[in-house]
XYZ file of C-alpha atoms in Angstrom:
423
model
C 99.517 128.588 121.727
C 100.549 130.318 124.939
C 104.118 131.578 124.703
C 105.357 129.976 127.945
C 108.476 127.920 128.673
C 109.883 128.706 125.229
C 113.630 129.525 125.059
C 114.928 132.291 122.837
C 115.319 131.206 119.227
C 119.023 131.164 118.199
C 119.899 133.468 115.349
C 121.366 130.662 113.213
C 118.254 128.429 113.063
C 116.012 128.411 110.014
C 112.728 127.620 111.784
C 110.035 130.266 111.715
C 108.896 131.761 115.027
C 105.734 129.653 115.059
C 107.656 126.483 114.219
C 110.110 127.256 117.003
C 107.252 127.614 119.480
C 105.856 124.230 118.452
C 109.284 122.630 118.795
C 110.263 124.070 122.160
C 107.042 124.693 124.137
C 106.722 122.595 127.289
C 104.251 122.044 130.089
C 101.152 122.332 127.914
C 99.174 120.647 125.151
C 100.122 121.829 121.674
C 98.007 121.788 118.530
C 99.723 122.699 115.267
C 97.521 123.520 112.273
C 99.114 124.435 108.956
C 98.781 123.781 105.245
C 100.024 120.605 103.620
C 103.724 120.724 102.857
C 104.443 123.437 105.411
C 106.768 121.252 107.488
C 104.556 119.948 110.299
C 106.197 116.518 110.349
C 109.650 118.083 110.235
C 108.676 120.187 113.250
C 107.488 117.072 115.061
C 110.765 115.262 114.326
C 112.793 118.252 115.527
C 110.713 118.393 118.711
C 111.605 114.763 119.392
C 115.291 115.461 118.756
C 115.232 118.438 121.111
C 113.715 116.221 123.796
C 116.618 113.804 123.355
C 119.371 116.448 123.554
C 117.864 118.698 126.240
C 119.646 119.439 129.528
C 117.513 116.694 131.082
C 117.385 114.374 128.051
C 114.934 111.532 127.554
C 115.304 108.366 125.533
C 113.563 107.916 122.199
C 111.615 104.917 123.552
C 110.062 107.210 126.176
C 108.086 108.956 123.432
C 104.849 107.576 122.003
C 104.491 108.732 118.418
C 101.359 107.949 116.386
C 101.333 108.295 112.602
C 98.607 107.786 110.017
C 100.189 104.929 108.049
C 102.901 102.331 108.518
C 104.829 104.021 105.706
C 104.709 107.305 107.636
C 106.054 105.560 110.731
C 108.954 104.065 108.780
C 109.710 107.429 107.176
C 109.702 109.151 110.570
C 112.110 106.622 112.036
C 114.364 107.158 109.032
C 114.284 110.937 109.486
C 115.069 110.678 113.183
C 117.917 108.286 112.458
C 119.455 110.684 109.934
C 119.290 113.612 112.366
C 120.753 111.537 115.220
C 123.639 110.416 112.994
C 124.398 114.049 112.126
C 124.312 115.001 115.798
C 126.579 112.069 116.647
C 128.999 112.999 113.876
C 129.242 116.477 115.389
C 129.637 115.021 118.903
C 131.185 111.530 118.542
C 131.848 111.189 122.272
C 128.154 111.300 123.181
C 127.104 107.954 124.609
C 123.548 109.251 124.935
C 123.248 109.822 121.180
C 124.682 106.366 120.491
C 122.083 104.934 122.828
C 119.278 106.719 120.976
C 120.379 105.221 117.663
C 120.440 101.791 119.284
C 116.966 102.306 120.771
C 115.429 103.700 117.574
C 114.275 100.314 116.269
C 112.451 99.741 119.571
C 110.897 103.206 119.583
C 107.112 103.378 119.815
C 106.514 105.037 116.450
C 103.526 103.420 114.764
C 99.914 103.781 113.656
C 97.219 104.047 116.314
C 96.051 100.515 115.498
C 99.567 99.118 115.881
C 99.814 100.714 119.308
C 96.371 99.391 120.272
C 97.445 95.918 119.154
C 100.569 96.133 121.311
C 98.485 97.087 124.356
C 96.020 94.248 123.726
C 98.718 91.620 123.233
C 100.325 92.740 126.499
C 97.182 92.970 128.644
C 94.663 90.721 126.859
C 93.942 88.843 130.098
C 92.361 91.973 131.621
C 89.418 91.765 129.183
C 89.165 87.983 128.898
C 90.270 87.943 125.264
C 91.638 84.864 123.543
C 95.300 85.716 122.839
C 95.129 83.700 119.622
C 92.879 86.246 117.892
C 93.672 87.561 114.428
C 92.625 90.671 112.528
C 89.975 90.077 109.878
C 90.625 91.492 106.433
C 88.017 93.758 104.847
C 86.449 91.061 102.679
C 86.244 88.546 105.506
C 84.703 91.135 107.843
C 82.116 92.200 105.270
C 81.075 88.614 104.555
C 80.606 88.051 108.280
C 78.594 91.261 108.529
C 76.346 90.132 105.683
C 75.736 86.807 107.412
C 74.801 88.563 110.661
C 72.450 90.951 108.864
C 70.797 88.083 107.028
C 70.289 86.267 110.334
C 68.960 89.412 112.005
C 66.419 90.131 109.266
C 65.359 86.483 109.123
C 64.600 86.606 112.847
C 62.753 89.929 112.617
C 60.645 88.867 109.632
C 59.757 85.662 111.463
C 58.313 87.407 114.533
C 54.549 87.654 114.790
C 53.038 91.160 114.703
C 56.458 92.803 114.520
C 54.826 96.037 113.376
C 57.607 98.379 114.525
C 60.107 96.498 112.364
C 57.772 96.403 109.363
C 57.163 100.145 109.677
C 60.909 100.775 109.498
C 61.231 98.449 106.507
C 58.436 100.325 104.716
C 60.048 103.676 105.550
C 63.567 102.881 104.377
C 63.255 100.255 101.650
C 61.452 99.587 98.394
C 59.374 96.605 97.295
C 62.306 94.798 95.734
C 64.945 94.743 98.456
C 65.755 95.755 102.020
C 69.400 96.463 101.133
C 68.923 100.160 101.886
C 67.917 99.425 105.487
C 70.807 97.004 105.911
C 73.172 99.700 104.667
C 71.742 102.214 107.154
C 72.163 99.731 110.011
C 75.812 99.204 109.116
C 76.472 102.931 108.757
C 74.895 103.736 112.133
C 76.792 100.821 113.680
C 80.119 102.066 112.278
C 79.417 105.615 113.434
C 78.532 104.412 116.915
C 81.821 102.495 117.080
C 83.669 105.743 116.473
C 82.506 106.784 119.957
C 84.115 105.591 123.219
C 80.795 104.112 124.346
C 78.702 102.969 121.355
C 75.635 102.097 123.418
C 75.697 105.445 125.198
C 75.899 107.154 121.816
C 72.962 105.169 120.444
C 70.906 106.015 123.525
C 71.699 109.692 123.003
C 70.395 109.442 119.427
C 67.003 108.265 120.692
C 66.923 111.012 123.329
C 67.333 113.617 120.595
C 63.818 112.777 119.435
C 62.228 113.006 122.888
C 60.604 116.427 122.529
C 58.270 118.273 124.842
C 55.079 119.829 123.564
C 56.524 123.341 123.800
C 59.996 122.468 122.476
C 61.836 124.951 120.291
C 64.473 124.255 117.677
C 67.024 126.217 119.723
C 66.599 123.633 122.501
C 67.451 120.625 120.338
C 70.797 118.918 121.047
C 72.203 119.776 117.624
C 70.821 123.327 117.508
C 74.018 124.946 118.780
C 76.072 123.421 115.976
C 73.376 124.220 113.438
C 73.210 127.871 114.473
C 76.999 128.064 114.427
C 76.951 126.793 110.842
C 74.277 129.354 109.940
C 76.409 132.108 111.473
C 79.424 130.993 109.418
C 77.406 131.115 106.205
C 75.992 134.545 106.994
C 79.440 135.848 107.833
C 80.829 134.392 104.600
C 78.100 136.020 102.545
C 78.684 139.358 104.279
C 82.418 139.286 103.561
C 81.747 138.559 99.895
C 79.283 141.436 99.659
C 81.681 143.849 101.347
C 84.333 142.874 98.830
C 81.847 143.363 96.001
C 80.978 146.809 97.308
C 84.672 147.714 97.315
C 84.911 146.650 93.676
C 82.177 149.128 92.759
C 84.206 151.938 94.315
C 87.368 151.282 92.342
C 88.242 153.354 89.273
C 86.353 151.776 86.392
C 84.270 149.740 88.813
C 80.521 149.130 88.375
C 79.550 152.091 90.594
C 75.776 151.858 89.890
C 75.787 148.461 91.602
C 77.034 149.887 94.876
C 73.374 150.366 95.723
C 72.753 146.645 95.103
C 75.527 145.656 97.465
C 74.277 148.089 100.117
C 70.819 146.519 99.894
C 72.300 143.031 100.107
C 74.424 143.928 103.127
C 71.406 145.415 104.875
C 69.527 142.178 104.168
C 72.331 140.069 105.685
C 72.442 142.321 108.748
C 68.728 141.715 109.239
C 69.315 137.953 109.037
C 72.210 138.134 111.519
C 70.053 140.024 113.994
C 67.193 137.604 113.422
C 69.513 134.657 114.163
C 70.368 136.253 117.496
C 66.647 136.576 118.273
C 65.868 132.898 117.712
C 65.092 130.332 115.030
C 61.486 131.409 114.559
C 62.540 135.009 113.927
C 65.233 133.848 111.522
C 62.712 131.657 109.691
C 60.376 134.618 109.242
C 63.231 136.813 107.996
C 64.272 134.143 105.512
C 60.795 134.096 103.988
C 61.308 137.677 102.793
C 64.705 136.952 101.210
C 64.652 138.939 97.961
C 67.435 140.575 95.995
C 67.243 143.759 93.963
C 67.840 143.635 90.222
C 71.436 144.449 89.307
C 71.844 148.011 88.064
C 72.937 148.279 84.433
C 76.604 149.086 83.818
C 77.002 149.901 80.150
C 79.592 152.157 78.660
C 83.338 152.472 78.322
C 83.699 153.995 81.796
C 83.167 150.544 83.367
C 85.965 147.970 83.155
C 84.505 144.634 82.068
C 86.745 142.627 84.397
C 85.548 144.594 87.433
C 81.916 144.322 86.338
C 82.267 140.558 85.900
C 84.123 140.112 89.191
C 81.491 142.086 91.088
C 78.744 140.043 89.444
C 80.517 136.770 90.291
C 80.979 137.778 93.923
C 77.346 138.833 94.290
C 76.049 135.621 92.719
C 78.213 133.579 95.076
C 76.840 135.434 98.113
C 73.265 135.057 96.825
C 73.805 131.330 96.315
C 74.939 130.922 99.939
C 71.797 132.596 101.230
C 69.421 130.912 98.777
C 70.765 127.425 99.502
C 70.494 128.046 103.224
C 66.927 129.212 102.719
C 65.935 126.125 100.732
C 67.729 123.611 102.949
C 66.854 124.944 106.398
C 64.004 127.416 106.105
C 61.668 126.044 103.449
C 59.321 124.730 106.147
C 57.944 126.165 109.350
C 59.857 125.279 112.562
C 56.759 123.546 113.903
C 56.853 121.169 110.931
C 60.417 120.096 111.717
C 59.544 119.517 115.361
C 56.456 117.523 114.404
C 58.552 115.378 112.061
C 61.042 114.626 114.819
C 58.276 113.538 117.179
C 56.820 111.285 114.496
C 60.242 109.827 113.714
C 60.983 108.784 117.301
C 59.477 105.251 117.079
C 61.343 104.660 113.811
C 64.615 105.800 115.367
C 64.033 103.628 118.439
C 63.479 100.570 116.277
C 66.474 101.390 114.101
C 68.708 101.729 117.168
C 67.411 98.393 118.487
C 68.289 96.777 115.163
C 71.782 98.282 115.294
C 72.286 96.967 118.836
C 71.066 93.490 117.863
C 73.339 93.499 114.827
C 76.244 94.560 117.041
C 75.623 91.653 119.411
C 75.411 89.148 116.548
C 78.514 90.517 114.848
C 80.591 90.595 118.033
C 79.548 87.026 118.871
C 80.364 85.828 115.354
C 83.815 87.431 115.478
C 84.496 85.946 118.924
C 83.431 82.512 117.708
C 85.952 82.698 114.865
C 88.674 84.379 116.926
C 88.517 87.540 114.801
C 88.747 91.242 115.567
C 88.407 94.254 113.268
C 90.185 97.599 113.495
C 87.390 99.199 115.509
C 87.721 96.321 117.998
C 91.394 97.153 118.438
C 90.478 100.688 119.496
C 87.710 99.586 121.867
C 89.651 96.708 123.427
C 92.599 99.040 123.987
C 90.335 101.635 125.606
C 88.744 98.908 127.727
C 92.179 97.879 128.960
C 93.334 101.428 129.667
C 90.100 102.506 131.382
C 89.328 101.617 134.978
C 86.489 99.024 135.003
C 84.522 100.953 137.625
C 84.743 104.130 135.562
C 83.547 102.231 132.496
C 80.372 101.245 134.363
C 79.655 104.966 134.813
C 80.412 105.750 131.131
C 83.393 107.791 132.280
C 87.140 107.447 131.818
C 89.757 106.954 134.533
C 93.230 105.398 134.102
C 93.482 101.698 134.892
C 96.544 99.971 136.318
C 97.592 99.170 132.739
C 97.269 102.838 131.785
C 99.517 103.761 134.709
C 102.188 101.477 133.243
C 102.186 103.518 130.042
C 102.004 106.790 131.970
C 105.224 105.828 133.710
C 106.793 104.626 130.465
C 106.109 107.602 128.221
C 107.159 111.189 128.861
C 105.202 112.636 125.914
C 102.645 111.608 123.299
C 102.945 113.024 119.788
C 100.376 112.467 117.039
C 100.996 113.008 113.346
C 97.883 111.325 112.062
C 95.224 113.642 110.743
C 94.417 113.704 107.029
C 93.152 117.293 107.176
C 96.600 118.785 107.629
C 96.731 118.889 111.430
C 99.634 117.586 113.471
C 99.157 117.298 117.184
C 102.085 117.200 119.586
């Protein structure tokens, strides 16, 4: 976080310096990452309070706060109410604080789906949606999905010479059932719906398999992320080996094994350099991945706990490298590229099946006046995005979005399960 627009922390506050920055920083996006139980939600609540008592105060209903569960939203409102009551007790003449307590029940503190639902109910006419819709429960939605899949497969099996479909069935199912393929279709469908434009995402999946004759793994769309992951693993192994080497240098440490750790570190350095030179070079280096036999450490001069710790650390580093070798470098790069080329027609057919299922499922829900939680997100985005921008697969605020831009002064999100609070 850039340390801009942050007032000096008073000497009587108990917030840490980093918490104070998160509470008081203005004019920028803020991302707070900390361990569970470290006070992220408390920081978020205090930030809201500070917004309400600043020199140019705002009202609590001018903040949009998104939480992960309804229980979290209720708890946050309760916390804010308690703090406001304490502030009012200390300053009973403040009409602004009294107003905030009165507005608290109307404050926009809710889950993301509750907010989406509010937007849809307010602007449903912009997307030609029946205002009498209801949200399907999990069981109802799954039964409807199963019906749509059954209809889809019945149609596909009934087509003459539908070889592309039959090839996919043979590739992903067994002789007894096509449940596995149906499961894959639903999983790909759900993943696509996690993207702003599902169809654009599905098209990008097919394009991933459109390879030129001279393509290299480094040129694949996912190669950057893959190489980043490889670099993380190599760095992790190197840190472990450095620590192991330090153990051998301690009094009572397994000093004969310092040579083992030096050899291992040299091996990792070769792999790191090979990664920088390209996937083919890294593949070749991985084929010569061999570790020296651990030097014996017998005698009273070696502390057993240090010997065992050094051995544990080395085995952990070796496991990282060996698993990476078996998972990513057991076959020649050309074999992977050939597989991707051969998989393209299967992926194309699978994507077509997902798109057909999507159409059937959306039509079935519309016929019954149902929406699911993913629909809430997409309908809300459709309302908030300019229709012309949507045609270009881009995002630009619609007239409805401008209403919320004028209404809210700040958006705060306390939603992530991985211990991240975004303000």
